[in-house]
Amino acid sequence: MVLPGACVALLGLLAGCKQDTTAQRPLTRVKAATAELVDFAPAITLTGIIAAQVETELSFRVSGKISERLVNVGDPVVRDQVLARLDPVEQQAELESAKAGVQSAQAQLLQATASFDRQKNLLATGNTTRRDHDQAEAALRSAQAQLDQARAQLRSAEDQLSYTVLRADADGVVTARSAEAGQVVAQAQSIYTVARNGPRDAVFNVHEWALANLATNEGLPISLVSDPAVSTLGDVREISPAINPSTMTITVKIGLRETPPGMNLGAIVNGVGAMKRRKVFLLPWGALFEIDGAPAVWLIDPTSSTVSLKPITVDRYIRDVIAVTEGLENGQRVVTAGVQLLRPGQKVEIAVETKP
């Protein structure tokens, strides 16, 4: 039988053991960093393609049926090289008709000239009237005008025949073909697209936010994706005035100062641009937590060493750090490792002071 006094002593001993166990429970050890407001100017890298600064869509100046197509996409062409031909039967018939019209007008002019010369000689001897002389002169002028008209029609017919042959207007490379042999095409319908030799552009689709925050538009590094050692500098040459509704981006053309070997038409390149400088807090990725689906961090109270969640606004997610613009103040201590073990009001021990 246990005496009452002994029971009290036993209970007291057990309570003391429990208090000692609680007192000896170690605090959660975390890593922490001190928030510091710094200047931040990140670089943005975009991927684009190399394109010619001048691309020409070539078309026939008359309608007709294509009889020959002489080049393909990717073929180099030189100025005045024949690219395609139309069936010229109709234009040749018009040319023959115009030639006949010139011959007829020449014959009429010869007759009118002879008649006028005769009337002029008769007038000098008094054997004709002034009216007949004037009528002969008017007929001569009319015949001359008809010949001029016929010759103009002949030149037009010759031009129409020449328009059945499509020629390159400059040296370049064929980048697109829109018709085939045997196809009936309309006047001014695009047949080929030729990228002219000469200066090149790096063309990028840029988000409106990135374009508004770009710090410079000159001296932008451009390099090949397949070989970053092949690089050059470029300057912003053209910015599209409208947003592409399908991609919600703006087309920006960067004129290359030089075109190194390897940067051929269609080559994929990276372009790097510096963003405008701003004030941010840089924190390691390990500091990022979430509250109600929004980003947050754990702050350490310097007096009690307890933690609390603080919502933040993240400006950019970078490879090793996050850039925070709102939610922090200079000097606050932020948990950077061990966030998954914390709860509000928990007391912690700082094991390591880290830097972003």
mmCIF file with all atom_site columns, N, CA and C in Angstrom, residues 66-105:
data_model
loop_
_atom_site.group_PDB
_atom_site.id
_atom_site.type_symbol
_atom_site.label_atom_id
_atom_site.label_alt_id
_atom_site.label_comp_id
_atom_site.label_asym_id
_atom_site.label_entity_id
_atom_site.label_seq_id
_atom_site.pdbx_PDB_ins_code
_atom_site.Cartn_x
_atom_site.Cartn_y
_atom_site.Cartn_z
_atom_site.occupancy
_atom_site.B_iso_or_equiv
_atom_site.pdbx_formal_charge
_atom_site.auth_seq_id
_atom_site.auth_comp_id
_atom_site.auth_asym_id
_atom_site.auth_atom_id
_atom_site.pdbx_PDB_model_num
ATOM 1   N N  . ILE A 1 66  ? 1.125  30.873 -116.101 1.00 0.00 ? 66  ILE A N  1
ATOM 2   C CA . ILE A 1 66  ? 2.563  30.657 -115.962 1.00 0.00 ? 66  ILE A CA 1
ATOM 3   C C  . ILE A 1 66  ? 2.983  29.479 -116.834 1.00 0.00 ? 66  ILE A C  1
ATOM 4   N N  . SER A 1 67  ? 3.938  29.712 -117.729 1.00 0.00 ? 67  SER A N  1
ATOM 5   C CA . SER A 1 67  ? 4.438  28.644 -118.600 1.00 0.00 ? 67  SER A CA 1
ATOM 6   C C  . SER A 1 67  ? 5.719  28.034 -118.058 1.00 0.00 ? 67  SER A C  1
ATOM 7   N N  . GLU A 1 68  ? 6.518  28.831 -117.312 1.00 0.00 ? 68  GLU A N  1
ATOM 8   C CA . GLU A 1 68  ? 7.771  28.335 -116.764 1.00 0.00 ? 68  GLU A CA 1
ATOM 9   C C  . GLU A 1 68  ? 8.016  28.928 -115.384 1.00 0.00 ? 68  GLU A C  1
ATOM 10  N N  . ARG A 1 69  ? 8.554  28.102 -114.488 1.00 0.00 ? 69  ARG A N  1
ATOM 11  C CA . ARG A 1 69  ? 9.025  28.577 -113.184 1.00 0.00 ? 69  ARG A CA 1
ATOM 12  C C  . ARG A 1 69  ? 10.458 28.086 -113.053 1.00 0.00 ? 69  ARG A C  1
ATOM 13  N N  . LEU A 1 70  ? 11.416 29.007 -112.935 1.00 0.00 ? 70  LEU A N  1
ATOM 14  C CA . LEU A 1 70  ? 12.817 28.658 -113.128 1.00 0.00 ? 70  LEU A CA 1
ATOM 15  C C  . LEU A 1 70  ? 13.638 28.597 -111.847 1.00 0.00 ? 70  LEU A C  1
ATOM 16  N N  . VAL A 1 71  ? 13.135 29.082 -110.715 1.00 0.00 ? 71  VAL A N  1
ATOM 17  C CA . VAL A 1 71  ? 13.909 29.050 -109.467 1.00 0.00 ? 71  VAL A CA 1
ATOM 18  C C  . VAL A 1 71  ? 13.036 28.514 -108.341 1.00 0.00 ? 71  VAL A C  1
ATOM 19  N N  . ASN A 1 72  ? 13.703 28.053 -107.281 1.00 0.00 ? 72  ASN A N  1
ATOM 20  C CA . ASN A 1 72  ? 13.032 27.507 -106.109 1.00 0.00 ? 72  ASN A CA 1
ATOM 21  C C  . ASN A 1 72  ? 13.410 28.305 -104.867 1.00 0.00 ? 72  ASN A C  1
ATOM 22  N N  . VAL A 1 73  ? 12.716 28.013 -103.779 1.00 0.00 ? 73  VAL A N  1
ATOM 23  C CA . VAL A 1 73  ? 13.023 28.661 -102.510 1.00 0.00 ? 73  VAL A CA 1
ATOM 24  C C  . VAL A 1 73  ? 14.437 28.274 -102.078 1.00 0.00 ? 73  VAL A C  1
ATOM 25  N N  . GLY A 1 74  ? 15.194 29.274 -101.658 1.00 0.00 ? 74  GLY A N  1
ATOM 26  C CA . GLY A 1 74  ? 16.573 29.045 -101.240 1.00 0.00 ? 74  GLY A CA 1
ATOM 27  C C  . GLY A 1 74  ? 17.599 29.299 -102.313 1.00 0.00 ? 74  GLY A C  1
ATOM 28  N N  . ASP A 1 75  ? 17.153 29.452 -103.579 1.00 0.00 ? 75  ASP A N  1
ATOM 29  C CA . ASP A 1 75  ? 18.104 29.687 -104.671 1.00 0.00 ? 75  ASP A CA 1
ATOM 30  C C  . ASP A 1 75  ? 18.616 31.130 -104.630 1.00 0.00 ? 75  ASP A C  1
ATOM 31  N N  . PRO A 1 76  ? 19.913 31.330 -104.805 1.00 0.00 ? 76  PRO A N  1
ATOM 32  C CA . PRO A 1 76  ? 20.424 32.701 -104.966 1.00 0.00 ? 76  PRO A CA 1
ATOM 33  C C  . PRO A 1 76  ? 20.104 33.214 -106.364 1.00 0.00 ? 76  PRO A C  1
ATOM 34  N N  . VAL A 1 77  ? 19.804 34.483 -106.485 1.00 0.00 ? 77  VAL A N  1
ATOM 35  C CA . VAL A 1 77  ? 19.494 35.086 -107.776 1.00 0.00 ? 77  VAL A CA 1
ATOM 36  C C  . VAL A 1 77  ? 20.292 36.369 -107.928 1.00 0.00 ? 77  VAL A C  1
ATOM 37  N N  . VAL A 1 78  ? 20.467 36.782 -109.180 1.00 0.00 ? 78  VAL A N  1
ATOM 38  C CA . VAL A 1 78  ? 21.170 38.034 -109.483 1.00 0.00 ? 78  VAL A CA 1
ATOM 39  C C  . VAL A 1 78  ? 20.212 38.961 -110.217 1.00 0.00 ? 78  VAL A C  1
ATOM 40  N N  . ARG A 1 79  ? 20.567 40.221 -110.234 1.00 0.00 ? 79  ARG A N  1
ATOM 41  C CA . ARG A 1 79  ? 19.719 41.231 -110.869 1.00 0.00 ? 79  ARG A CA 1
ATOM 42  C C  . ARG A 1 79  ? 19.472 40.883 -112.335 1.00 0.00 ? 79  ARG A C  1
ATOM 43  N N  . ASP A 1 80  ? 18.222 41.012 -112.755 1.00 0.00 ? 80  ASP A N  1
ATOM 44  C CA . ASP A 1 80  ? 17.746 40.767 -114.124 1.00 0.00 ? 80  ASP A CA 1
ATOM 45  C C  . ASP A 1 80  ? 17.697 39.284 -114.488 1.00 0.00 ? 80  ASP A C  1
ATOM 46  N N  . GLN A 1 81  ? 17.936 38.391 -113.555 1.00 0.00 ? 81  GLN A N  1
ATOM 47  C CA . GLN A 1 81  ? 17.798 36.970 -113.838 1.00 0.00 ? 81  GLN A CA 1
ATOM 48  C C  . GLN A 1 81  ? 16.329 36.626 -114.033 1.00 0.00 ? 81  GLN A C  1
ATOM 49  N N  . VAL A 1 82  ? 16.032 35.800 -115.035 1.00 0.00 ? 82  VAL A N  1
ATOM 50  C CA . VAL A 1 82  ? 14.656 35.397 -115.318 1.00 0.00 ? 82  VAL A CA 1
ATOM 51  C C  . VAL A 1 82  ? 14.212 34.371 -114.279 1.00 0.00 ? 82  VAL A C  1
ATOM 52  N N  . LEU A 1 83  ? 13.080 34.660 -113.634 1.00 0.00 ? 83  LEU A N  1
ATOM 53  C CA . LEU A 1 83  ? 12.565 33.780 -112.594 1.00 0.00 ? 83  LEU A CA 1
ATOM 54  C C  . LEU A 1 83  ? 11.380 32.948 -113.072 1.00 0.00 ? 83  LEU A C  1
ATOM 55  N N  . ALA A 1 84  ? 10.549 33.534 -113.930 1.00 0.00 ? 84  ALA A N  1
ATOM 56  C CA . ALA A 1 84  ? 9.365  32.819 -114.422 1.00 0.00 ? 84  ALA A CA 1
ATOM 57  C C  . ALA A 1 84  ? 8.867  33.519 -115.680 1.00 0.00 ? 84  ALA A C  1
ATOM 58  N N  . ARG A 1 85  ? 8.033  32.789 -116.451 1.00 0.00 ? 85  ARG A N  1
ATOM 59  C CA . ARG A 1 85  ? 7.467  33.354 -117.672 1.00 0.00 ? 85  ARG A CA 1
ATOM 60  C C  . ARG A 1 85  ? 5.982  33.027 -117.740 1.00 0.00 ? 85  ARG A C  1
ATOM 61  N N  . LEU A 1 86  ? 5.228  33.940 -118.379 1.00 0.00 ? 86  LEU A N  1
ATOM 62  C CA . LEU A 1 86  ? 3.825  33.704 -118.697 1.00 0.00 ? 86  LEU A CA 1
ATOM 63  C C  . LEU A 1 86  ? 3.703  33.273 -120.151 1.00 0.00 ? 86  LEU A C  1
ATOM 64  N N  . ASP A 1 87  ? 2.599  32.617 -120.471 1.00 0.00 ? 87  ASP A N  1
ATOM 65  C CA . ASP A 1 87  ? 2.302  32.291 -121.869 1.00 0.00 ? 87  ASP A CA 1
ATOM 66  C C  . ASP A 1 87  ? 2.082  33.611 -122.615 1.00 0.00 ? 87  ASP A C  1
ATOM 67  N N  . PRO A 1 88  ? 2.933  33.951 -123.626 1.00 0.00 ? 88  PRO A N  1
ATOM 68  C CA . PRO A 1 88  ? 2.881  35.282 -124.241 1.00 0.00 ? 88  PRO A CA 1
ATOM 69  C C  . PRO A 1 88  ? 2.015  35.381 -125.487 1.00 0.00 ? 88  PRO A C  1
ATOM 70  N N  . VAL A 1 89  ? 1.139  34.407 -125.771 1.00 0.00 ? 89  VAL A N  1
ATOM 71  C CA . VAL A 1 89  ? 0.388  34.392 -127.032 1.00 0.00 ? 89  VAL A CA 1
ATOM 72  C C  . VAL A 1 89  ? -0.421 35.675 -127.204 1.00 0.00 ? 89  VAL A C  1
ATOM 73  N N  . GLU A 1 90  ? -1.143 36.075 -126.192 1.00 0.00 ? 90  GLU A N  1
ATOM 74  C CA . GLU A 1 90  ? -1.992 37.265 -126.293 1.00 0.00 ? 90  GLU A CA 1
ATOM 75  C C  . GLU A 1 90  ? -1.154 38.516 -126.517 1.00 0.00 ? 90  GLU A C  1
ATOM 76  N N  . GLN A 1 91  ? -0.069 38.652 -125.808 1.00 0.00 ? 91  GLN A N  1
ATOM 77  C CA . GLN A 1 91  ? 0.778  39.848 -125.929 1.00 0.00 ? 91  GLN A CA 1
ATOM 78  C C  . GLN A 1 91  ? 1.483  39.884 -127.295 1.00 0.00 ? 91  GLN A C  1
ATOM 79  N N  . GLN A 1 92  ? 1.859  38.716 -127.808 1.00 0.00 ? 92  GLN A N  1
ATOM 80  C CA . GLN A 1 92  ? 2.490  38.688 -129.129 1.00 0.00 ? 92  GLN A CA 1
ATOM 81  C C  . GLN A 1 92  ? 1.501  39.096 -130.224 1.00 0.00 ? 92  GLN A C  1
ATOM 82  N N  . ALA A 1 93  ? 0.248  38.692 -130.081 1.00 0.00 ? 93  ALA A N  1
ATOM 83  C CA . ALA A 1 93  ? -0.776 39.094 -131.056 1.00 0.00 ? 93  ALA A CA 1
ATOM 84  C C  . ALA A 1 93  ? -0.975 40.602 -131.022 1.00 0.00 ? 93  ALA A C  1
ATOM 85  N N  . GLU A 1 94  ? -0.980 41.173 -129.809 1.00 0.00 ? 94  GLU A N  1
ATOM 86  C CA . GLU A 1 94  ? -1.127 42.627 -129.698 1.00 0.00 ? 94  GLU A CA 1
ATOM 87  C C  . GLU A 1 94  ? 0.077  43.338 -130.298 1.00 0.00 ? 94  GLU A C  1
ATOM 88  N N  . LEU A 1 95  ? 1.249  42.748 -130.139 1.00 0.00 ? 95  LEU A N  1
ATOM 89  C CA . LEU A 1 95  ? 2.452  43.349 -130.718 1.00 0.00 ? 95  LEU A CA 1
ATOM 90  C C  . LEU A 1 95  ? 2.393  43.337 -132.239 1.00 0.00 ? 95  LEU A C  1
ATOM 91  N N  . GLU A 1 96  ? 1.962  42.237 -132.843 1.00 0.00 ? 96  GLU A N  1
ATOM 92  C CA . GLU A 1 96  ? 1.843  42.160 -134.298 1.00 0.00 ? 96  GLU A CA 1
ATOM 93  C C  . GLU A 1 96  ? 0.825  43.180 -134.804 1.00 0.00 ? 96  GLU A C  1
ATOM 94  N N  . SER A 1 97  ? -0.268 43.316 -134.085 1.00 0.00 ? 97  SER A N  1
ATOM 95  C CA . SER A 1 97  ? -1.279 44.302 -134.481 1.00 0.00 ? 97  SER A CA 1
ATOM 96  C C  . SER A 1 97  ? -0.718 45.714 -134.415 1.00 0.00 ? 97  SER A C  1
ATOM 97  N N  . ALA A 1 98  ? 0.080  45.982 -133.380 1.00 0.00 ? 98  ALA A N  1
ATOM 98  C CA . ALA A 1 98  ? 0.666  47.322 -133.251 1.00 0.00 ? 98  ALA A CA 1
ATOM 99  C C  . ALA A 1 98  ? 1.670  47.576 -134.370 1.00 0.00 ? 98  ALA A C  1
ATOM 100 N N  . LYS A 1 99  ? 2.441  46.568 -134.747 1.00 0.00 ? 99  LYS A N  1
ATOM 101 C CA . LYS A 1 99  ? 3.379  46.738 -135.864 1.00 0.00 ? 99  LYS A CA 1
ATOM 102 C C  . LYS A 1 99  ? 2.633  47.045 -137.166 1.00 0.00 ? 99  LYS A C  1
ATOM 103 N N  . ALA A 1 100 ? 1.526  46.340 -137.380 1.00 0.00 ? 100 ALA A N  1
ATOM 104 C CA . ALA A 1 100 ? 0.731  46.609 -138.594 1.00 0.00 ? 100 ALA A CA 1
ATOM 105 C C  . ALA A 1 100 ? 0.162  48.017 -138.559 1.00 0.00 ? 100 ALA A C  1
ATOM 106 N N  . GLY A 1 101 ? -0.225 48.470 -137.393 1.00 0.00 ? 101 GLY A N  1
ATOM 107 C CA . GLY A 1 101 ? -0.754 49.828 -137.274 1.00 0.00 ? 101 GLY A CA 1
ATOM 108 C C  . GLY A 1 101 ? 0.303  50.865 -137.608 1.00 0.00 ? 101 GLY A C  1
ATOM 109 N N  . VAL A 1 102 ? 1.548  50.619 -137.230 1.00 0.00 ? 102 VAL A N  1
ATOM 110 C CA . VAL A 1 102 ? 2.633  51.546 -137.570 1.00 0.00 ? 102 VAL A CA 1
ATOM 111 C C  . VAL A 1 102 ? 2.858  51.567 -139.083 1.00 0.00 ? 102 VAL A C  1
ATOM 112 N N  . GLN A 1 103 ? 2.858  50.394 -139.718 1.00 0.00 ? 103 GLN A N  1
ATOM 113 C CA . GLN A 1 103 ? 3.052  50.344 -141.165 1.00 0.00 ? 103 GLN A CA 1
ATOM 114 C C  . GLN A 1 103 ? 1.943  51.081 -141.898 1.00 0.00 ? 103 GLN A C  1
ATOM 115 N N  . SER A 1 104 ? 0.709  50.927 -141.433 1.00 0.00 ? 104 SER A N  1
ATOM 116 C CA . SER A 1 104 ? -0.410 51.626 -142.076 1.00 0.00 ? 104 SER A CA 1
ATOM 117 C C  . SER A 1 104 ? -0.272 53.133 -141.912 1.00 0.00 ? 104 SER A C  1
ATOM 118 N N  . ALA A 1 105 ? 0.121  53.560 -140.696 1.00 0.00 ? 105 ALA A N  1
ATOM 119 C CA . ALA A 1 105 ? 0.273  54.993 -140.454 1.00 0.00 ? 105 ALA A CA 1
ATOM 120 C C  . ALA A 1 105 ? 1.413  55.564 -141.280 1.00 0.00 ? 105 ALA A C  1
#
